[in-house]
Short mmCIF file of C-alpha atoms in Angstrom, two decimals:
data_model
loop_
_atom_site.label_atom_id
_atom_site.label_comp_id
_atom_site.label_asym_id
_atom_site.label_seq_id
_atom_site.Cartn_x
_atom_site.Cartn_y
_atom_site.Cartn_z
CA MET A 84 -13.63 -4.83 -15.00
CA ARG A 85 -11.50 -3.34 -12.23
CA GLN A 86 -7.98 -2.23 -13.08
CA VAL A 87 -5.32 -3.98 -10.98
CA MET A 88 -1.79 -2.98 -10.06
CA PRO A 89 1.12 -4.76 -11.81
CA ARG A 90 2.19 -7.81 -9.82
CA ASP A 91 5.76 -7.98 -8.58
CA ASP A 92 5.27 -11.65 -7.68
CA ALA A 93 4.12 -12.89 -11.07
CA ASN A 94 6.70 -15.68 -11.04
CA ALA A 95 6.07 -16.76 -7.46
CA PRO A 96 5.29 -20.47 -6.98
CA SER A 97 1.60 -21.29 -6.77
CA GLY A 98 0.17 -20.85 -3.28
CA GLU A 99 2.82 -18.43 -2.03
CA VAL A 100 1.70 -15.15 -0.52
CA PRO A 101 2.36 -12.31 -3.00
CA VAL A 102 4.52 -9.49 -1.69
CA LEU A 103 5.89 -6.32 -3.15
CA SER A 104 9.58 -6.08 -4.02
CA GLU A 105 11.95 -5.35 -1.13
CA SER A 106 13.61 -2.36 -2.76
CA VAL A 107 12.06 0.37 -4.84
CA SER A 108 15.46 1.33 -6.23
CA GLY A 109 16.55 -2.15 -7.29
CA ALA A 110 19.74 -1.71 -5.26
CA ARG A 111 21.31 -4.82 -3.79
CA ILE A 112 20.07 -5.40 -0.24
CA ARG A 113 22.52 -6.36 2.50
CA ARG A 114 21.21 -9.34 4.40
CA ALA A 115 21.11 -8.96 8.18
CA PRO A 116 23.70 -11.12 9.97
CA ARG A 117 22.33 -14.41 11.28
CA HIS A 118 21.14 -14.13 14.86
CA LEU A 119 19.87 -16.66 17.39
CA ALA A 120 16.43 -15.03 17.29
CA ASP A 121 16.10 -15.82 13.59
CA LEU A 122 15.96 -19.54 14.36
CA ASP A 123 13.65 -22.03 16.00
CA VAL A 124 14.95 -24.41 18.65
CA THR A 125 15.99 -27.16 16.23
CA ALA A 126 17.83 -24.76 13.93
CA ARG A 127 19.65 -23.22 16.90
CA LYS A 128 21.05 -26.60 17.92
CA GLU A 129 22.13 -27.32 14.37
CA TRP A 130 23.86 -23.93 14.14
CA LEU A 131 25.71 -24.43 17.42
CA THR A 132 26.86 -27.83 16.22
CA ASP A 133 28.15 -26.23 13.01
CA LEU A 134 30.06 -23.76 15.20
CA GLY A 135 31.79 -26.68 16.93
CA GLU A 136 29.74 -26.47 20.13
CA GLN A 137 27.55 -29.01 21.90
CA PRO A 138 23.82 -28.66 21.07
CA PHE A 139 22.94 -27.90 24.71
CA ARG A 140 24.72 -24.55 24.33
CA ALA A 141 21.71 -23.47 22.26
CA THR A 142 19.50 -23.90 25.32
CA GLN A 143 21.91 -21.94 27.50
CA LEU A 144 22.08 -19.08 25.01
CA SER A 145 18.31 -19.14 24.54
CA ASN A 146 17.82 -18.85 28.30
CA HIS A 147 20.07 -15.80 28.43
CA TYR A 148 18.33 -14.10 25.52
CA PHE A 149 14.66 -14.99 25.91
CA SER A 150 14.42 -15.44 29.69
CA ARG A 151 16.88 -12.77 30.87
CA ASP A 152 17.01 -10.35 27.90
CA GLU A 153 20.80 -10.76 28.07
CA THR A 154 23.36 -10.55 25.26
CA ALA A 155 26.53 -9.53 27.17
CA ALA A 156 29.15 -12.27 27.28
CA GLU A 157 30.45 -11.19 30.69
CA ASN A 158 27.07 -12.06 32.20
CA MET A 159 27.03 -15.62 30.87
CA SER A 160 29.19 -17.45 33.39
CA ASP A 161 27.75 -20.84 32.44
CA LEU A 162 29.61 -20.68 29.11
CA PRO A 163 33.29 -21.73 28.85
CA SER A 164 35.45 -18.67 29.52
CA ALA A 165 37.91 -19.53 26.74
CA THR A 166 35.31 -19.40 23.96
CA ARG A 167 32.53 -17.37 25.58
CA GLU A 168 33.12 -14.02 23.92
CA LYS A 169 33.63 -15.45 20.45
CA LEU A 170 30.52 -17.60 20.75
CA VAL A 171 28.33 -14.76 21.98
CA ASP A 172 29.62 -12.46 19.24
CA SER A 173 28.70 -15.13 16.70
CA VAL A 174 25.10 -15.71 17.80
CA PHE A 175 24.21 -12.18 18.99
CA PRO A 176 25.55 -9.79 16.32
CA PRO A 177 24.48 -6.18 16.98
CA LEU A 178 21.45 -5.51 14.79
CA VAL A 179 19.53 -2.68 16.48
CA THR A 180 20.94 0.41 18.21
CA GLN A 181 18.97 3.15 19.93
CA VAL A 182 19.40 6.59 18.30
CA ARG A 183 17.00 8.80 20.22
CA ASN A 184 13.80 8.80 22.28
CA GLN A 185 10.83 11.14 22.40
CA VAL A 186 8.64 11.07 25.51
CA ALA A 187 5.04 12.20 25.97
CA ASP A 188 1.96 11.68 28.16
CA GLY A 189 3.79 12.27 31.41
CA GLY A 190 6.44 9.70 30.56
CA TRP A 191 3.90 6.97 29.76
CA THR A 192 4.57 7.07 26.01
CA ARG A 193 8.02 6.70 24.50
CA LYS A 194 8.87 6.69 20.83
CA THR A 195 12.26 5.24 19.95
CA LEU A 196 14.25 5.64 16.77
CA TRP A 197 16.46 2.62 16.04
CA ARG A 198 19.41 2.35 13.66
CA LEU A 199 19.71 -1.09 12.10
CA PHE A 200 22.95 -2.88 11.24
CA ASP A 201 23.09 -1.28 7.77
CA GLY A 202 22.25 2.25 8.92
CA SER A 203 18.53 2.00 8.12
CA LEU A 204 16.15 3.75 10.53
CA VAL A 205 12.92 2.39 12.01
CA GLU A 206 10.68 3.32 14.93
CA SER A 207 8.80 1.66 17.75
CA VAL A 208 6.45 3.12 20.36
CA LEU A 209 5.96 2.03 23.98
CA MET A 210 2.63 2.94 25.56
CA ARG A 211 1.89 2.31 29.22
CA TYR A 212 -1.65 2.16 30.56
CA PRO A 213 -2.90 1.41 34.09
CA SER A 214 -3.51 -2.26 33.29
CA ARG A 215 -1.08 -3.02 30.46
CA THR A 216 2.01 -1.94 28.54
CA THR A 217 1.90 -2.11 24.76
CA LEU A 218 4.71 -1.98 22.21
CA CYS A 219 4.11 -1.01 18.58
CA VAL A 220 6.88 -2.43 16.38
CA SER A 221 8.06 -1.97 12.80
CA SER A 222 8.44 -4.83 10.33
CA GLN A 223 9.90 -3.09 7.27
CA VAL A 224 12.26 -0.22 6.53
CA GLY A 225 9.79 2.17 4.93
CA CYS A 226 6.68 0.83 3.19
CA GLY A 227 5.74 -0.03 -0.38
CA MET A 228 1.98 0.47 -0.01
CA ALA A 229 2.14 4.20 -0.92
CA CYS A 230 -0.84 5.39 1.14
CA PRO A 231 -0.64 9.18 0.60
CA PHE A 232 -1.71 10.22 4.13
CA CYS A 233 0.92 8.01 5.82
CA ALA A 234 4.43 9.28 6.63
CA THR A 235 5.95 5.83 6.16
CA GLY A 236 4.11 5.28 2.90
CA ARG A 237 5.63 8.48 1.54
CA MET A 238 9.11 7.12 2.30
CA GLY A 239 8.78 4.16 -0.05
CA LEU A 240 10.12 0.69 0.72
CA THR A 241 13.81 0.03 1.34
CA ARG A 242 13.74 -3.56 2.58
CA ASN A 243 12.14 -6.14 4.83
CA MET A 244 13.40 -6.46 8.38
CA SER A 245 14.75 -9.82 9.52
CA THR A 246 12.99 -11.80 12.22
CA ALA A 247 15.75 -10.94 14.68
CA GLU A 248 15.59 -7.22 13.88
CA ILE A 249 11.89 -7.28 14.71
CA VAL A 250 12.46 -9.32 17.87
CA GLU A 251 15.27 -7.06 19.07
CA GLN A 252 12.79 -4.17 19.25
CA VAL A 253 10.81 -6.31 21.68
CA ARG A 254 13.79 -7.37 23.80
CA LEU A 255 15.25 -3.89 24.14
CA SER A 256 11.85 -2.37 24.86
CA ARG A 257 11.11 -5.02 27.49
CA LEU A 258 14.40 -4.18 29.18
CA ALA A 259 13.40 -0.50 29.30
CA VAL A 260 9.97 -1.29 30.74
CA ARG A 261 11.42 -3.60 33.39
CA ALA A 262 14.00 -0.95 34.31
CA GLY A 263 11.26 1.58 35.02
CA ASP A 264 12.04 3.81 32.04
CA LEU A 265 8.34 4.12 31.21
CA GLY A 266 6.33 5.85 33.90
CA GLU A 267 9.13 5.85 36.51
CA SER A 268 8.34 2.39 37.88
CA ALA A 269 9.04 -1.15 36.73
CA ALA A 270 6.38 -2.91 34.67
CA GLU A 271 6.01 -5.84 32.29
CA LEU A 272 5.54 -5.67 28.55
CA SER A 273 2.17 -7.30 27.95
CA ARG A 274 1.04 -6.59 24.37
CA ILE A 275 2.78 -6.32 20.99
CA VAL A 276 1.12 -4.69 17.99
CA PHE A 277 2.60 -4.87 14.50
CA MET A 278 1.35 -1.46 13.46
CA GLY A 279 4.62 0.44 13.06
CA MET A 280 6.54 1.11 9.87
CA GLY A 281 5.81 -1.22 6.96
CA GLU A 282 3.12 -3.65 5.83
CA PRO A 283 3.70 -6.68 8.09
CA LEU A 284 2.07 -9.26 5.82
CA ALA A 285 4.37 -8.22 2.95
CA ASN A 286 7.20 -9.61 5.12
CA TYR A 287 5.30 -12.79 5.90
CA ARG A 288 8.05 -15.31 6.62
CA ASN A 289 9.97 -13.05 9.00
CA LEU A 290 6.73 -11.86 10.60
CA LEU A 291 5.72 -15.45 11.35
CA GLY A 292 9.16 -16.11 12.82
CA ALA A 293 8.75 -13.06 15.06
CA PHE A 294 5.33 -14.29 16.21
CA HIS A 295 6.90 -17.55 17.34
CA ARG A 296 9.94 -15.96 18.99
CA ILE A 297 7.62 -13.68 20.95
CA SER A 298 4.95 -16.21 21.91
CA ASP A 299 6.74 -19.55 22.23
CA PRO A 300 7.35 -20.59 25.86
CA GLN A 301 10.72 -19.69 27.37
CA PRO A 302 13.46 -20.38 26.45
CA ALA A 303 12.22 -21.01 22.90
CA GLY A 304 10.70 -17.51 22.95
CA PHE A 305 9.65 -14.70 25.27
CA GLY A 306 6.49 -16.48 26.41
CA ILE A 307 4.12 -13.58 25.65
CA SER A 308 0.75 -15.09 24.72
CA ALA A 309 -0.12 -14.97 21.02
CA ARG A 310 -3.52 -13.69 22.14
CA HIS A 311 -1.69 -10.50 23.11
CA LEU A 312 -0.31 -10.00 19.60
CA SER A 313 -2.04 -7.93 16.90
CA VAL A 314 -1.07 -7.47 13.27
CA SER A 315 -2.34 -4.76 10.95
CA THR A 316 -2.64 -5.03 7.18
CA CYS A 317 -3.87 -2.63 4.54
CA GLY A 318 -5.24 -5.51 2.50
CA LEU A 319 -2.99 -8.39 1.38
CA VAL A 320 -5.89 -10.80 1.02
CA PRO A 321 -3.99 -14.06 0.27
CA ALA A 322 -1.76 -13.49 3.29
CA ILE A 323 -4.80 -13.07 5.55
CA GLY A 324 -6.03 -16.50 4.49
CA ARG A 325 -2.61 -18.02 5.03
CA LEU A 326 -2.28 -16.46 8.49
CA ALA A 327 -5.69 -17.84 9.47
CA GLY A 328 -4.31 -21.34 8.91
CA GLU A 329 -1.19 -20.94 11.07
CA GLY A 330 -2.94 -21.90 14.31
CA LEU A 331 -1.91 -18.73 16.13
CA PRO A 332 -4.63 -16.74 17.95
CA VAL A 333 -3.24 -13.41 16.76
CA THR A 334 -5.69 -10.51 16.44
CA LEU A 335 -6.11 -9.20 12.89
CA ALA A 336 -6.55 -5.48 12.26
CA ILE A 337 -7.62 -4.16 8.86
CA SER A 338 -6.48 -0.65 7.86
CA LEU A 339 -9.62 0.13 5.89
CA HIS A 340 -10.04 3.94 5.92
CA ALA A 341 -12.86 3.91 3.34
CA PRO A 342 -15.85 1.61 2.75
CA ASP A 343 -16.14 2.34 -0.99
CA ASP A 344 -13.69 1.31 -3.70
CA GLU A 345 -13.68 4.73 -5.39
CA LEU A 346 -12.15 6.47 -2.38
CA ARG A 347 -10.14 3.53 -1.07
CA ASP A 348 -8.39 3.17 -4.43
CA GLU A 349 -7.00 6.66 -3.76
CA LEU A 350 -6.27 6.31 -0.04
CA VAL A 351 -4.96 2.74 -0.05
CA PRO A 352 -3.63 1.87 -3.53
CA ILE A 353 -3.44 -1.89 -2.85
CA ASN A 354 -7.26 -1.73 -3.06
CA GLN A 355 -6.79 -1.68 -6.83
CA ARG A 356 -5.64 -5.29 -6.53
CA TRP A 357 -8.03 -6.54 -3.82
CA CYS A 358 -11.17 -4.46 -3.41
CA VAL A 359 -13.12 -3.67 -0.23
CA GLY A 360 -15.49 -6.60 -0.67
CA GLU A 361 -12.66 -9.12 -1.10
CA LEU A 362 -10.82 -7.69 1.90
CA LEU A 363 -13.85 -7.81 4.20
CA ASP A 364 -14.66 -11.34 3.03
CA ALA A 365 -11.11 -12.38 3.96
CA ALA A 366 -11.42 -10.66 7.34
CA ARG A 367 -14.69 -12.46 8.04
CA GLY A 368 -13.01 -15.71 7.02
CA TYR A 369 -10.21 -15.03 9.50
CA PHE A 370 -12.77 -14.67 12.28
CA GLU A 371 -14.50 -17.91 11.29
CA VAL A 372 -11.24 -19.89 11.36
CA THR A 373 -9.64 -18.37 14.46
CA GLY A 374 -12.59 -17.15 16.51
CA ARG A 375 -10.70 -13.88 17.00
CA ARG A 376 -12.73 -10.72 16.53
CA VAL A 377 -11.30 -8.53 13.77
CA SER A 378 -10.50 -4.83 14.27
CA ILE A 379 -11.26 -2.29 11.56
CA GLU A 380 -8.91 0.70 11.68
CA TYR A 381 -10.37 3.85 10.17
CA ALA A 382 -8.31 7.05 10.16
CA LEU A 383 -10.79 9.93 10.13
CA ILE A 384 -9.67 12.49 7.54
CA LYS A 385 -11.42 15.85 7.33
CA ASP A 386 -13.86 16.18 4.42
CA MET A 387 -12.41 13.03 2.85
CA ASN A 388 -13.80 9.89 4.50
CA ASP A 389 -15.69 11.17 7.55
CA GLN A 390 -19.17 11.69 6.06
CA VAL A 391 -22.18 10.10 7.75
CA TRP A 392 -23.13 8.33 4.53
CA ARG A 393 -19.77 6.57 4.54
CA ALA A 394 -20.35 5.47 8.13
CA GLU A 395 -23.72 4.08 6.99
CA LEU A 396 -22.06 2.26 4.10
CA LEU A 397 -19.38 0.84 6.40
CA ALA A 398 -22.03 -0.43 8.81
CA GLU A 399 -23.94 -2.00 5.92
CA GLU A 400 -20.82 -3.77 4.61
CA LEU A 401 -19.92 -5.14 8.05
CA ASN A 402 -23.44 -6.19 9.08
CA SER A 403 -24.02 -7.93 5.75
CA ARG A 404 -21.29 -10.37 6.80
CA GLY A 405 -22.80 -11.13 10.19
CA HIS A 406 -22.78 -9.70 13.68
CA GLY A 407 -20.30 -9.85 16.56
CA TRP A 408 -17.27 -10.57 14.38
CA VAL A 409 -15.81 -7.10 14.11
CA HIS A 410 -14.87 -4.03 16.13
CA VAL A 411 -14.27 -0.61 14.57
CA ASN A 412 -11.51 1.71 15.79
CA PRO A 413 -11.91 5.23 14.35
CA ILE A 414 -8.54 6.96 14.66
CA PRO A 415 -8.04 10.75 14.72
CA LEU A 416 -5.46 11.31 11.99
CA ASN A 417 -1.95 12.28 13.07
CA PRO A 418 -1.19 14.88 10.35
CA VAL A 419 2.10 14.63 8.48
CA PRO A 420 3.96 17.96 8.02
CA GLY A 421 3.45 19.31 4.53
CA SER A 422 0.48 17.03 3.85
CA ILE A 423 -2.96 18.18 2.69
CA TRP A 424 -4.54 15.61 5.01
CA THR A 425 -5.79 16.67 8.43
CA ALA A 426 -7.93 15.27 11.24
CA SER A 427 -11.71 15.42 11.21
CA SER A 428 -13.58 17.94 13.35
CA SER A 429 -14.91 16.69 16.67
CA SER A 430 -18.49 17.05 15.41
CA ALA A 431 -17.82 14.97 12.29
CA GLN A 432 -16.01 12.39 14.42
CA ASP A 433 -18.92 12.12 16.85
CA ALA A 434 -21.47 11.82 14.04
CA PHE A 435 -19.44 9.08 12.33
CA ILE A 436 -19.08 7.06 15.54
CA GLY A 437 -22.72 7.60 16.52
CA THR A 438 -23.87 6.29 13.15
CA LEU A 439 -21.87 3.09 13.53
CA ARG A 440 -23.09 2.48 17.06
CA SER A 441 -26.70 3.09 16.04
CA ALA A 442 -26.24 0.34 13.44
CA GLY A 443 -25.10 -2.08 16.14
CA ILE A 444 -21.38 -1.91 15.31
CA THR A 445 -19.10 -2.05 18.35
CA THR A 446 -17.02 1.12 17.97
CA THR A 447 -14.26 2.60 20.14
CA LEU A 448 -12.37 5.80 19.37
CA ARG A 449 -8.65 4.99 19.35
CA ASP A 450 -6.72 6.57 22.22
CA THR A 451 -4.15 8.68 20.40
CA ARG A 452 -0.76 8.71 22.02
CA GLY A 453 2.28 10.81 21.17
CA SER A 454 0.55 13.42 19.02
CA ASP A 455 3.04 15.99 20.33
CA ILE A 456 6.14 13.89 19.51
CA ASP A 457 5.95 13.27 15.73
CA GLY A 458 3.25 10.73 16.50
CA ALA A 459 2.73 9.29 13.02
CA CYS A 460 5.01 6.37 12.14
CA GLY A 461 7.91 7.48 9.97
CA GLN A 462 8.07 11.09 11.12
CA LEU A 463 10.99 10.62 13.51
CA ALA A 464 13.00 8.62 10.96
CA THR A 465 12.33 11.26 8.32
CA LEU A 466 13.47 14.02 10.69
CA GLU A 467 16.71 12.16 11.44
CA VAL A 468 17.48 11.85 7.72
CA GLU A 469 16.65 15.51 7.06
CA GLU A 470 19.01 16.54 9.86
CA GLY A 471 21.77 14.46 8.27
CA ASN A 472 22.33 12.18 11.29
#
């Protein structure tokens, strides 16, 4: 019988998605101030009524935030001047502040370090391409999954981010893109990937709220199609099943990194709770329910998981569950300073990819961006802490 990790959610009501605890230290977590972006349309109207305002003010404020990316009271002339500033301060508390940027790829990649309301640090990455602009966002402060080759995993988990903290990364990044700060000309933010700091599905409720704030039509949300959203998980199997039933055509990405339980137990410790077979069964189930092809993320690590026989095993596991349901993204590892892990050689990489393609698996090498600017998630936040800022 396989050994499993102790469950932090042992007392959770039946049917709820298990998550790891929010704080590894047990310290009391400060809750983020309530923000308009935390709420759906109905809840916004109720909140404005509680604040002594007419419900239609919720629509006005939503238009400013979701349609115009605006939170400055002086730019909201449709609100009563006598109460405008107090009202705006109430519904748009400052949650996310830019600390620093790192730019690469001729200005087409920008990594931003954000300071949250409680001083916590998270990162997001903007990547512009000829036909699209993609934002990679964080969903947790740190990560509790403890993958040893990951900079964020080595930080441990501090807390979940609120829905509004996640959404603010999107709003502020969209402002930058529209202002021409990425590639020296204005563009539109077209894709959002939840592949930054944290395990998104371990923050399920706030993640789902962020999906709706991003994809709901304006002014309920930003109006970015849910088909342009992707979420990565290292293997929270019950949450995958729950997400499949939400009716959102979000793309699922599985951070697999090994096709065999022996190695994956070491690389991705959550595998000790839900093994490779269970995870791939859940991924196949997601495809069957949603019709959305699943991505398999596979960081190629030198002399660790890049052998041809592991590529053959991966192909066998995927093909045994059918054809046309999955797409593999091998990823050259962004090494973390001080880590024993390093990227595979080009010859090993080519052999691994060639083996998958020969087995009929659609495979595309991930375009690595920002390798010269602390590219791995968590590196910039770690540097800021080490410098005492």
